[in-house]
mmCIF file of N, CA and C in Angstrom:
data_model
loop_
_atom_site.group_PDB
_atom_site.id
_atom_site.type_symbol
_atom_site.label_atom_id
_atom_site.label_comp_id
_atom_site.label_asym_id
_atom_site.label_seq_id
_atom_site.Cartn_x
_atom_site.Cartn_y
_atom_site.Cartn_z
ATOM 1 N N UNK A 10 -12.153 152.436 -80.859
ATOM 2 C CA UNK A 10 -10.757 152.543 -81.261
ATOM 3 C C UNK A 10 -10.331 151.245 -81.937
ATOM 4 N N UNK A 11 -9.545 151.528 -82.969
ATOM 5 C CA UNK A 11 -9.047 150.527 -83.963
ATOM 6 C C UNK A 11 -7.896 150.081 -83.388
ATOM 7 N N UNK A 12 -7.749 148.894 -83.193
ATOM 8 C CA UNK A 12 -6.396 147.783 -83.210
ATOM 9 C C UNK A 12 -5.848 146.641 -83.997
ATOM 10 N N UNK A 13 -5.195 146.852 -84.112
ATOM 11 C CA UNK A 13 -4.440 145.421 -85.015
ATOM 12 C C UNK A 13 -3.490 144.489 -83.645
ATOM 13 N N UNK A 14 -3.740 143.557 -83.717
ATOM 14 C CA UNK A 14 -2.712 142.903 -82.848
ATOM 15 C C UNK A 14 -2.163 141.270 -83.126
ATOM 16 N N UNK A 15 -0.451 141.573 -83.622
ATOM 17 C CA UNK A 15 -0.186 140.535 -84.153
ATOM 18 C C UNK A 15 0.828 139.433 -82.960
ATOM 19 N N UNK A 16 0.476 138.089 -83.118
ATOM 20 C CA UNK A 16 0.873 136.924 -82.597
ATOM 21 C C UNK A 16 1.108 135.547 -83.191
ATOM 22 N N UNK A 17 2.320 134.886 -82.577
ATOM 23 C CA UNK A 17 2.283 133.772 -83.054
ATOM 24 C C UNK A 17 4.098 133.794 -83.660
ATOM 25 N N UNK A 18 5.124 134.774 -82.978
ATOM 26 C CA UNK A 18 6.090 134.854 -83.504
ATOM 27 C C UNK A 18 7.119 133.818 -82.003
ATOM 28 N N UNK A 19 8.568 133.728 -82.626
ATOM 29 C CA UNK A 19 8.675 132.812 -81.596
ATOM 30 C C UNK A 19 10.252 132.696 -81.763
ATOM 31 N N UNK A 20 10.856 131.732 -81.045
ATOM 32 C CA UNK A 20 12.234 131.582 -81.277
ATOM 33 C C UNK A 20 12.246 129.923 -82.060
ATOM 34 N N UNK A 21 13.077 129.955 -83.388
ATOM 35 C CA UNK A 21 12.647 128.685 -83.611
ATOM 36 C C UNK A 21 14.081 128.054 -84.847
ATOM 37 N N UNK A 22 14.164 126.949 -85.176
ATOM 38 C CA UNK A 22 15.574 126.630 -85.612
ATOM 39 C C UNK A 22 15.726 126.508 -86.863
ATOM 40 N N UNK A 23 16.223 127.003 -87.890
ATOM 41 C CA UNK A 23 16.343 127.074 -88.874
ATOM 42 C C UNK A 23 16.069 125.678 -89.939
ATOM 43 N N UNK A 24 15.231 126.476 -90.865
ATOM 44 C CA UNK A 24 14.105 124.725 -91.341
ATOM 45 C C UNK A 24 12.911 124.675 -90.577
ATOM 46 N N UNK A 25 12.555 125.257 -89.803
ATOM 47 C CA UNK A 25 11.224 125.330 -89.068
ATOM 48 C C UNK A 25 10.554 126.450 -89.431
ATOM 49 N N UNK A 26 8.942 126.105 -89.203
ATOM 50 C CA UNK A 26 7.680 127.039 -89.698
ATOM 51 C C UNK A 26 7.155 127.838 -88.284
ATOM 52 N N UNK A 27 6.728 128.645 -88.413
ATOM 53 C CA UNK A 27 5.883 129.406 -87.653
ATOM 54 C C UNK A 27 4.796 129.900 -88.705
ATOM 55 N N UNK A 28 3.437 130.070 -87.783
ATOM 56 C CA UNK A 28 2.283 131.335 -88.634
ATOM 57 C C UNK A 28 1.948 132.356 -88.030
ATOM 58 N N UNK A 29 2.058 133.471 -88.061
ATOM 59 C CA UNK A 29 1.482 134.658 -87.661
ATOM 60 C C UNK A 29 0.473 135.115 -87.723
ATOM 61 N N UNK A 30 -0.386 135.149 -87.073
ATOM 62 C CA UNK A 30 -1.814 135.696 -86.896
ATOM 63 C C UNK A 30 -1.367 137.602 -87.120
ATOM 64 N N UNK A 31 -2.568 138.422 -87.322
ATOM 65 C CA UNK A 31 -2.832 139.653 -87.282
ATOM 66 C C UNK A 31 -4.763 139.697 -87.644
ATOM 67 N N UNK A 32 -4.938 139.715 -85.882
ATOM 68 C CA UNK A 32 -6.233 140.223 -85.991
ATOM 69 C C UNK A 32 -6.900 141.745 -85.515
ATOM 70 N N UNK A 33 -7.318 142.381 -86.661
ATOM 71 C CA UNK A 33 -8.041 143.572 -86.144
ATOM 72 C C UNK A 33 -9.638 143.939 -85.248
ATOM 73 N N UNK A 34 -9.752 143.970 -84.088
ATOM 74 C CA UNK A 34 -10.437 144.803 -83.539
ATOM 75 C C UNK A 34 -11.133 145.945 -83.344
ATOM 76 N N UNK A 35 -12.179 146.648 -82.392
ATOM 77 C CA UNK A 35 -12.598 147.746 -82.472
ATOM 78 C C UNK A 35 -13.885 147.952 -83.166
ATOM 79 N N UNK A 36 -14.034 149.163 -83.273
ATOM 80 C CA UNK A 36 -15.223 149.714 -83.734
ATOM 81 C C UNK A 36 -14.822 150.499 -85.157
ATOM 82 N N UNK A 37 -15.079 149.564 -86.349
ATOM 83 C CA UNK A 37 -14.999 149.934 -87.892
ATOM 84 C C UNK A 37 -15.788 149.704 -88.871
ATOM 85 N N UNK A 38 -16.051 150.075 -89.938
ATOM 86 C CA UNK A 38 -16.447 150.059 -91.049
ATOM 87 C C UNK A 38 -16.065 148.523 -91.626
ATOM 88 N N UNK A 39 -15.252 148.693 -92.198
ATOM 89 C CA UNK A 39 -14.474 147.565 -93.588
ATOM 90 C C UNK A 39 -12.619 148.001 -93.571
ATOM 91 N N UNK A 40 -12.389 146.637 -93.519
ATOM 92 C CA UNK A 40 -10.833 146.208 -94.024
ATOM 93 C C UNK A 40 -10.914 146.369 -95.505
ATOM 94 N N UNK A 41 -9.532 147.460 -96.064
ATOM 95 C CA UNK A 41 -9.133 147.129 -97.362
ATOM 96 C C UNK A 41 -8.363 146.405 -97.609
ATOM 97 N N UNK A 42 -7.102 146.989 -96.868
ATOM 98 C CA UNK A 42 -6.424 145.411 -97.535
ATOM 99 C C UNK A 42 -5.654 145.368 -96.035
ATOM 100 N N UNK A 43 -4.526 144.317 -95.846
ATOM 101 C CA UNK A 43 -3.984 143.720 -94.795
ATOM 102 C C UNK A 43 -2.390 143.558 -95.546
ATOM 103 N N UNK A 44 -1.792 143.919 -94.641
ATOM 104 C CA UNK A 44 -0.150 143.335 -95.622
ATOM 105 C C UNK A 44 0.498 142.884 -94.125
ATOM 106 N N UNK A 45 1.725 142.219 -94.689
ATOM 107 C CA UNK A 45 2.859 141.564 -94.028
ATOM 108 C C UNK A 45 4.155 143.004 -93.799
ATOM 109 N N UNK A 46 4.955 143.266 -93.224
ATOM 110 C CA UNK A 46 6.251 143.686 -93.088
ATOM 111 C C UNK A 46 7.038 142.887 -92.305
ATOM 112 N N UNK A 47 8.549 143.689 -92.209
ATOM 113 C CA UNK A 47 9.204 143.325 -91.439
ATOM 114 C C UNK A 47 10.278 143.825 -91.229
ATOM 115 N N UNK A 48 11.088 143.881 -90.209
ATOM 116 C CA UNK A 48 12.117 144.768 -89.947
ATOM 117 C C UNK A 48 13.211 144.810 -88.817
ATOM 118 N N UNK A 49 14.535 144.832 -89.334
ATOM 119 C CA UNK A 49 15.608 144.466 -88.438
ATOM 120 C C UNK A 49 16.005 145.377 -88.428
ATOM 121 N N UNK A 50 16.990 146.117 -87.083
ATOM 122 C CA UNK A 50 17.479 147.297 -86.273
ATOM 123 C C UNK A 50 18.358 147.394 -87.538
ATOM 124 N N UNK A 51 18.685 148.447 -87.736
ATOM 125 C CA UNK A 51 19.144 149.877 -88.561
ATOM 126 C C UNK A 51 18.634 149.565 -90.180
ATOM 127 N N UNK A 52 17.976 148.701 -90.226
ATOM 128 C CA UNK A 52 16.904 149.065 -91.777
ATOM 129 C C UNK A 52 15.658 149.184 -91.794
ATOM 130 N N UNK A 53 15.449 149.411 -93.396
ATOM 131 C CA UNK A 53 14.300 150.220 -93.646
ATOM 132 C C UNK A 53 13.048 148.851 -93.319
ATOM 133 N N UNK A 54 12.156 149.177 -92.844
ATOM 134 C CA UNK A 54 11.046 147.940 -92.918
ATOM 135 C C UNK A 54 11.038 147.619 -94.842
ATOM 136 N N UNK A 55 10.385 146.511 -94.702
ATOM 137 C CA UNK A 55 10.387 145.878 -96.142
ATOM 138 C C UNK A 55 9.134 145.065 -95.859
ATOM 139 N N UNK A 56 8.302 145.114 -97.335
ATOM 140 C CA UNK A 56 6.629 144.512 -97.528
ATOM 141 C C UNK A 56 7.431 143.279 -97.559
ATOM 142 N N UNK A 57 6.840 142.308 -96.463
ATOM 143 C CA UNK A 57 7.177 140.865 -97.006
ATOM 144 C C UNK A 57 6.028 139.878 -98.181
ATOM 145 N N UNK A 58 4.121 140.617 -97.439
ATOM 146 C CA UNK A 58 3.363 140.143 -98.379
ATOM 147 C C UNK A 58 2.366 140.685 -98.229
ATOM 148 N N UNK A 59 1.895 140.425 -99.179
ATOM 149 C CA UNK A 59 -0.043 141.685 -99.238
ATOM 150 C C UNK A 59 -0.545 141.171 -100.541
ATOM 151 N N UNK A 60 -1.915 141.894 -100.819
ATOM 152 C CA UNK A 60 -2.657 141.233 -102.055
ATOM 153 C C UNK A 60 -3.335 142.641 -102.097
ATOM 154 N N UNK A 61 -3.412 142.666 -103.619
ATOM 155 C CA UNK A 61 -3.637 143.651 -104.343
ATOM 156 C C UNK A 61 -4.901 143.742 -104.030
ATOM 157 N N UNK A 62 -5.628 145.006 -104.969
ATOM 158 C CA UNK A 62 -7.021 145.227 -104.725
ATOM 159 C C UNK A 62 -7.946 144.236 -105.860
ATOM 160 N N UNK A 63 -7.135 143.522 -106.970
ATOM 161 C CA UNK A 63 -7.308 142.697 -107.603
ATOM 162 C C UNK A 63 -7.032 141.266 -107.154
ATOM 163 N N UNK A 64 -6.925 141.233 -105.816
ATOM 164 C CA UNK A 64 -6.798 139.661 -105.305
ATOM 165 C C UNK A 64 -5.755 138.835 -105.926
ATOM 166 N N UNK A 65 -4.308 139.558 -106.205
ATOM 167 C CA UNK A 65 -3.322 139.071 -106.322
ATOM 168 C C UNK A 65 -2.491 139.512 -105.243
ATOM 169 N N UNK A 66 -1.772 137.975 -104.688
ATOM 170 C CA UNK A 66 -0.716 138.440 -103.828
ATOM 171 C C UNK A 66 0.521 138.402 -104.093
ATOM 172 N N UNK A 67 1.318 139.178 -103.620
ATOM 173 C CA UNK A 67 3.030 139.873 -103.549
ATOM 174 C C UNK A 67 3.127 139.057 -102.418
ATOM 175 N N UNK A 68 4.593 138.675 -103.200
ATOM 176 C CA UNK A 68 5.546 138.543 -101.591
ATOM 177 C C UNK A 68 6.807 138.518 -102.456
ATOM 178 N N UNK A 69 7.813 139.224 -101.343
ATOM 179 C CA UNK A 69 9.328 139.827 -101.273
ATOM 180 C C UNK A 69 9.764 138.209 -101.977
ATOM 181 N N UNK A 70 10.729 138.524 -103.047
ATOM 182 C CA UNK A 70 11.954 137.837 -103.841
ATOM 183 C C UNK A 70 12.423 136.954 -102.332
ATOM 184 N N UNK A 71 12.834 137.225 -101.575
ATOM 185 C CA UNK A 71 13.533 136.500 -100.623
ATOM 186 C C UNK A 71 12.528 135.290 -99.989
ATOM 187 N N UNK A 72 11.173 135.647 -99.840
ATOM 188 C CA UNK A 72 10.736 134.778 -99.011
ATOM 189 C C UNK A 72 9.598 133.738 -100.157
ATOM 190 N N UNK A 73 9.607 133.903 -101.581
ATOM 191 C CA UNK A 73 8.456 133.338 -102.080
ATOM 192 C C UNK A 73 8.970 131.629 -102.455
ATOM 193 N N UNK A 74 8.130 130.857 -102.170
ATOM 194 C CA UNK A 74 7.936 129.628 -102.079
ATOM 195 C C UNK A 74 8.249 128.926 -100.894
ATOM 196 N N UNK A 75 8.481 130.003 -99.683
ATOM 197 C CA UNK A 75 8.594 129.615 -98.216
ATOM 198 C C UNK A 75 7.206 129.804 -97.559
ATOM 199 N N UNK A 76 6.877 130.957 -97.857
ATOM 200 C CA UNK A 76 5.963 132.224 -96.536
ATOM 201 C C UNK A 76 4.630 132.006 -97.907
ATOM 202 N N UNK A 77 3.295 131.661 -97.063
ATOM 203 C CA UNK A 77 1.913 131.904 -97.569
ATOM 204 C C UNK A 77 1.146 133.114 -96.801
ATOM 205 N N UNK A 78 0.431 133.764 -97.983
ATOM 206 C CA UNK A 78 -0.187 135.072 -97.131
ATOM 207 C C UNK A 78 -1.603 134.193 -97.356
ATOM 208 N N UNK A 79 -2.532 134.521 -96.173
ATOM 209 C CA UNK A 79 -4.151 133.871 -96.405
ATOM 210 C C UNK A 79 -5.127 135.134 -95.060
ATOM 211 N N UNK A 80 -5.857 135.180 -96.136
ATOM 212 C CA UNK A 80 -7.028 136.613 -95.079
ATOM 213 C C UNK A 80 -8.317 135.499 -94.728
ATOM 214 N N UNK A 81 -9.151 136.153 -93.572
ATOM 215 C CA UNK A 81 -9.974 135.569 -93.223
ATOM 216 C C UNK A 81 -11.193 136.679 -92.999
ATOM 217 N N UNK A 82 -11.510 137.077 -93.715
ATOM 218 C CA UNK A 82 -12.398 138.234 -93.863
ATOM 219 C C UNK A 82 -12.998 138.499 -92.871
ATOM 220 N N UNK A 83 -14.250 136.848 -92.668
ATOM 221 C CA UNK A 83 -15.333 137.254 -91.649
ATOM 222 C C UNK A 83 -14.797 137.197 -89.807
ATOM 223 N N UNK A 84 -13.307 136.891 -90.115
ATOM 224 C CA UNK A 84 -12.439 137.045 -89.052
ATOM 225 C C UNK A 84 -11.502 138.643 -88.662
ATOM 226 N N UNK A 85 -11.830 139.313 -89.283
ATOM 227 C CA UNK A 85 -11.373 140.678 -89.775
ATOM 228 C C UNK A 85 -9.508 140.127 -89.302
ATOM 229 N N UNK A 86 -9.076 138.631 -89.616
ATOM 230 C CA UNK A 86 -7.498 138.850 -89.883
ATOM 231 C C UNK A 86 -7.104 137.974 -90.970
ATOM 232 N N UNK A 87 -5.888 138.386 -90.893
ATOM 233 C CA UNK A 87 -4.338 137.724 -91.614
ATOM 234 C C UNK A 87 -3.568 136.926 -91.222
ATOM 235 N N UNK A 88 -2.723 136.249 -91.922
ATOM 236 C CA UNK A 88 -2.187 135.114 -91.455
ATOM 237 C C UNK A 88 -0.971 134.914 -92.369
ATOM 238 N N UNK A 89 0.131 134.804 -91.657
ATOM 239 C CA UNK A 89 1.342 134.186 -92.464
ATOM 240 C C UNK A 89 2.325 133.145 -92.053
ATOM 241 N N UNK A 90 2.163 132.258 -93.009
ATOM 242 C CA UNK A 90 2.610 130.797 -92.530
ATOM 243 C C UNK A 90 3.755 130.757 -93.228
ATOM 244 N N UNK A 91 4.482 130.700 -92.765
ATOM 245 C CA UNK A 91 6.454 130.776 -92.962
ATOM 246 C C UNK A 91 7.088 129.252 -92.534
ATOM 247 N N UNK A 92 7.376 128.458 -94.068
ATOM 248 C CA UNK A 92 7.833 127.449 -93.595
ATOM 249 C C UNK A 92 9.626 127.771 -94.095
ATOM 250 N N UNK A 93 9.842 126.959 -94.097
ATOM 251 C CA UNK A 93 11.636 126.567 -94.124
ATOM 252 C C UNK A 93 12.768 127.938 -94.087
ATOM 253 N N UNK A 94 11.989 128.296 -92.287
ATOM 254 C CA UNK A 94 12.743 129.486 -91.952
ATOM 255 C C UNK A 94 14.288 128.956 -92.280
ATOM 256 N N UNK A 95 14.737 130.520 -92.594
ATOM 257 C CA UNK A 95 16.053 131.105 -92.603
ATOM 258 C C UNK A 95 16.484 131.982 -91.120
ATOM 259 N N UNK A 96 18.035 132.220 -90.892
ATOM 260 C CA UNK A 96 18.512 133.007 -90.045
ATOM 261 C C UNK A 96 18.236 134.391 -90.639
ATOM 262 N N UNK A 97 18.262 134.498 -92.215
ATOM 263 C CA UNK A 97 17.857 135.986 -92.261
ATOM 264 C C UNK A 97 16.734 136.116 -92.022
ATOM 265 N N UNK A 98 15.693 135.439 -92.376
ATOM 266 C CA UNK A 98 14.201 136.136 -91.699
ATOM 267 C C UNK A 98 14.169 136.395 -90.351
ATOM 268 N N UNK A 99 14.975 136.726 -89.516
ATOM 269 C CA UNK A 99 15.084 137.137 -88.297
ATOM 270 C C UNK A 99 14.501 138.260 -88.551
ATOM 271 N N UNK A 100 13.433 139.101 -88.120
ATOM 272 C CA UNK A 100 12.830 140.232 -87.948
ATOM 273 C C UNK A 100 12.005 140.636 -87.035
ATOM 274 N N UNK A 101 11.169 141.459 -86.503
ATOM 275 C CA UNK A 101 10.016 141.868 -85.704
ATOM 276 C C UNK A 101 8.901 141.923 -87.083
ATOM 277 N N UNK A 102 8.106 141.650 -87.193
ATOM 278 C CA UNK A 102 7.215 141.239 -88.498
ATOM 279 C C UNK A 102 5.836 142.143 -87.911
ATOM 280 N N UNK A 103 5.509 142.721 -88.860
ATOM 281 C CA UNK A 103 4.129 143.881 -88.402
ATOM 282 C C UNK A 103 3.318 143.635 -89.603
ATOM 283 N N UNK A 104 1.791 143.847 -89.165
ATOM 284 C CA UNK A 104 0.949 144.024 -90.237
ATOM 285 C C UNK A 104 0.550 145.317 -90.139
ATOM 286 N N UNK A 105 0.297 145.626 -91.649
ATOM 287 C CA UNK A 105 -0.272 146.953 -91.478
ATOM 288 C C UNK A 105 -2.193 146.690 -92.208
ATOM 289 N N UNK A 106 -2.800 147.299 -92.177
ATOM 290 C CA UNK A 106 -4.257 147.538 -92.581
ATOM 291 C C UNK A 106 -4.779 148.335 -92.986
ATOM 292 N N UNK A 107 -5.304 148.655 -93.896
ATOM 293 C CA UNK A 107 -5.826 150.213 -94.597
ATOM 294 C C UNK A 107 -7.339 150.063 -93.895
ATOM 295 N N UNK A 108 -8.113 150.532 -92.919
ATOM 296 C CA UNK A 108 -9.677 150.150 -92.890
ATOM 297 C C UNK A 108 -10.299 152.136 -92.838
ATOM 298 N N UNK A 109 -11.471 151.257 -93.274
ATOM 299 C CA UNK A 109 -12.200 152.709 -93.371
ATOM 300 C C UNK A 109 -13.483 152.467 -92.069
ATOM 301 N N UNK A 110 -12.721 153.672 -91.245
ATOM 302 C CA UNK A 110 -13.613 153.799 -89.491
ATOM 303 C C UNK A 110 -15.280 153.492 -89.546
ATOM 304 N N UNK A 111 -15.493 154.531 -90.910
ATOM 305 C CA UNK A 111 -17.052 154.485 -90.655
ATOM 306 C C UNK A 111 -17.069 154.310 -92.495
ATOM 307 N N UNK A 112 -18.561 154.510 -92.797
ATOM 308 C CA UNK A 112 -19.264 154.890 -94.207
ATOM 309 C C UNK A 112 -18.884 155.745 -94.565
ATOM 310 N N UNK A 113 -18.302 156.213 -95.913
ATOM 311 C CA UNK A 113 -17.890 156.992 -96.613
ATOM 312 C C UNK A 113 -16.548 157.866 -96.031
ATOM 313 N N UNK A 114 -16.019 157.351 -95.175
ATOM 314 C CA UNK A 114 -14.433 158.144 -94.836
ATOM 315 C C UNK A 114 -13.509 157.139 -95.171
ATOM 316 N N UNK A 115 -12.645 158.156 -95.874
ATOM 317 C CA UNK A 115 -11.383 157.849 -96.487
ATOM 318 C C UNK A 115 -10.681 156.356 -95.714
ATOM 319 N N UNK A 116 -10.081 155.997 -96.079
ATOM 320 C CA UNK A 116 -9.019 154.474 -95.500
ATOM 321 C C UNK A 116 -7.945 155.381 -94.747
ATOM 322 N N UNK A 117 -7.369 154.404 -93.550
ATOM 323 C CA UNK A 117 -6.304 155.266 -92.559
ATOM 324 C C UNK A 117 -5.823 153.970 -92.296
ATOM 325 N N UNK A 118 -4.571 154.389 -92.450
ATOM 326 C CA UNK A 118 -3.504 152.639 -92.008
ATOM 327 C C UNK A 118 -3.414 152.622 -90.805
ATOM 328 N N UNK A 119 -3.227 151.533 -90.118
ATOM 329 C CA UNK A 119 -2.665 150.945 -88.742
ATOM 330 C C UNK A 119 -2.087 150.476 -89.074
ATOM 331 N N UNK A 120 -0.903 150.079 -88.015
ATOM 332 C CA UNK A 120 -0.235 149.123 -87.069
ATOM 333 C C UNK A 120 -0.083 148.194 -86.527
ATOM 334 N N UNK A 121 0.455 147.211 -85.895
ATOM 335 C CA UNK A 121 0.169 146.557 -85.292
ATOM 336 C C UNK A 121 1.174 146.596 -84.249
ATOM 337 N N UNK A 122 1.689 145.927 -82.986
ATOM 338 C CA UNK A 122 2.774 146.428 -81.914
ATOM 339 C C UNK A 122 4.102 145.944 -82.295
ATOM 340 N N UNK A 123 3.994 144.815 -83.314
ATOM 341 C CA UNK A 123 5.376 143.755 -84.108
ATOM 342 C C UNK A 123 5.141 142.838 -83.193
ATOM 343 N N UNK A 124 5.631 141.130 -83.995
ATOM 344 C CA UNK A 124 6.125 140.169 -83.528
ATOM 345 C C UNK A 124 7.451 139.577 -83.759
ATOM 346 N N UNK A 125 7.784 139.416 -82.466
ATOM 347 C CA UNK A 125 9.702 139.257 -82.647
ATOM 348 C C UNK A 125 9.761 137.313 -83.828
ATOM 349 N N UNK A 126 10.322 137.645 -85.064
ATOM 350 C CA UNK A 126 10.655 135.716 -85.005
ATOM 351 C C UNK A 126 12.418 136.166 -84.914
ATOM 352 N N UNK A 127 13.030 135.071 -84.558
ATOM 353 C CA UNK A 127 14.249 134.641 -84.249
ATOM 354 C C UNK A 127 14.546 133.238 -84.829
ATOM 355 N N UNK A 128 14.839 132.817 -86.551
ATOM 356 C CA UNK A 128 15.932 132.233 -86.401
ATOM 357 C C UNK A 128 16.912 131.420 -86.185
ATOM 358 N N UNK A 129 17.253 130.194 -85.297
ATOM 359 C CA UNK A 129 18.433 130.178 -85.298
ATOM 360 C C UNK A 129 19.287 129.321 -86.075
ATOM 361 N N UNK A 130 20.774 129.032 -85.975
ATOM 362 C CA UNK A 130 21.639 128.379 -86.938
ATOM 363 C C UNK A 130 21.867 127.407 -86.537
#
C-alpha cells in the first residue's frame, strides 16, 4: 500500500521559514511527478508548486520568490522551503503524487494526510 506522508509544518511568526518534507512509501513502481497544495476552510485547495514533465517548476503568483520546490528522487520525496512567511499562507499544505503501482499501469494520484502551517502577526 501506497503512502505519502507530509511533515515539518508548524506554528511560526511572520518573516519566518519553515520546509516541508513529503515522503512517499510502500510498495511501487515509479513517482511521476510530486506537487505542493494548500488549503484554508471554505476554499477551493490551490497548486502552490509542482514541476512539469519537462522539469520546469510552477509556483502560485502569491508565493514565488518566497517558497522553493526541490525533489529527491532516490528519496522517493519533496520538499518545500517557505521563507518570509506571510499570515496569508496560513493553510493545511498537502502533496499530491501521480505514481504508477506496478509496470505498465496507468499513474493514480495520492494524498497525503495535510500539514497545518500557522502564520502569525
Amino acid at each position: 500500500q501506497v503512502q505519502l506522508v507530509e511533515s515539518g509544518g508548524g506554528l511560526v511568526q511572520a518573516g519566518g521559514s519553515l520546509r516541508l518534507s513529503c515522503a512517499a512509501s510502500g510498495n511501487f513502481f515509479s513517482i511521476s511527478t510530486i506537487a505542493w497544495y494548500r488549503q484554508v476552510p471554505g476554499k477551493q485547495r490551490e497548486l502552490v508548486a509542482d514541476v512539469t514533465s519537462g522539469g520546469i517548476t510552477n509556483y502560485a503568483d502569491s508565493v514565488k520568490g518566497r517558497f522553493t520546490y526541490s525533489r529527491d528522487s532516490a528519496k522517493n520525496a519533496a520538499y518545500l522551503q517557505m521563507n518570509a512567511l506571510k499570515p496569508e499562507d496560513t493553510a493545511v499544505y498537502y502533496c499530491n503524487a501521480n505514481i504508477q503501482e506496478r509496470r505498465w499501469y496507468p499513474l493514480r494520484a495520492y494524498w497525503g494526510q495535510g500539514t497545518q502551517v500557522t502564520v502569525s502577526s
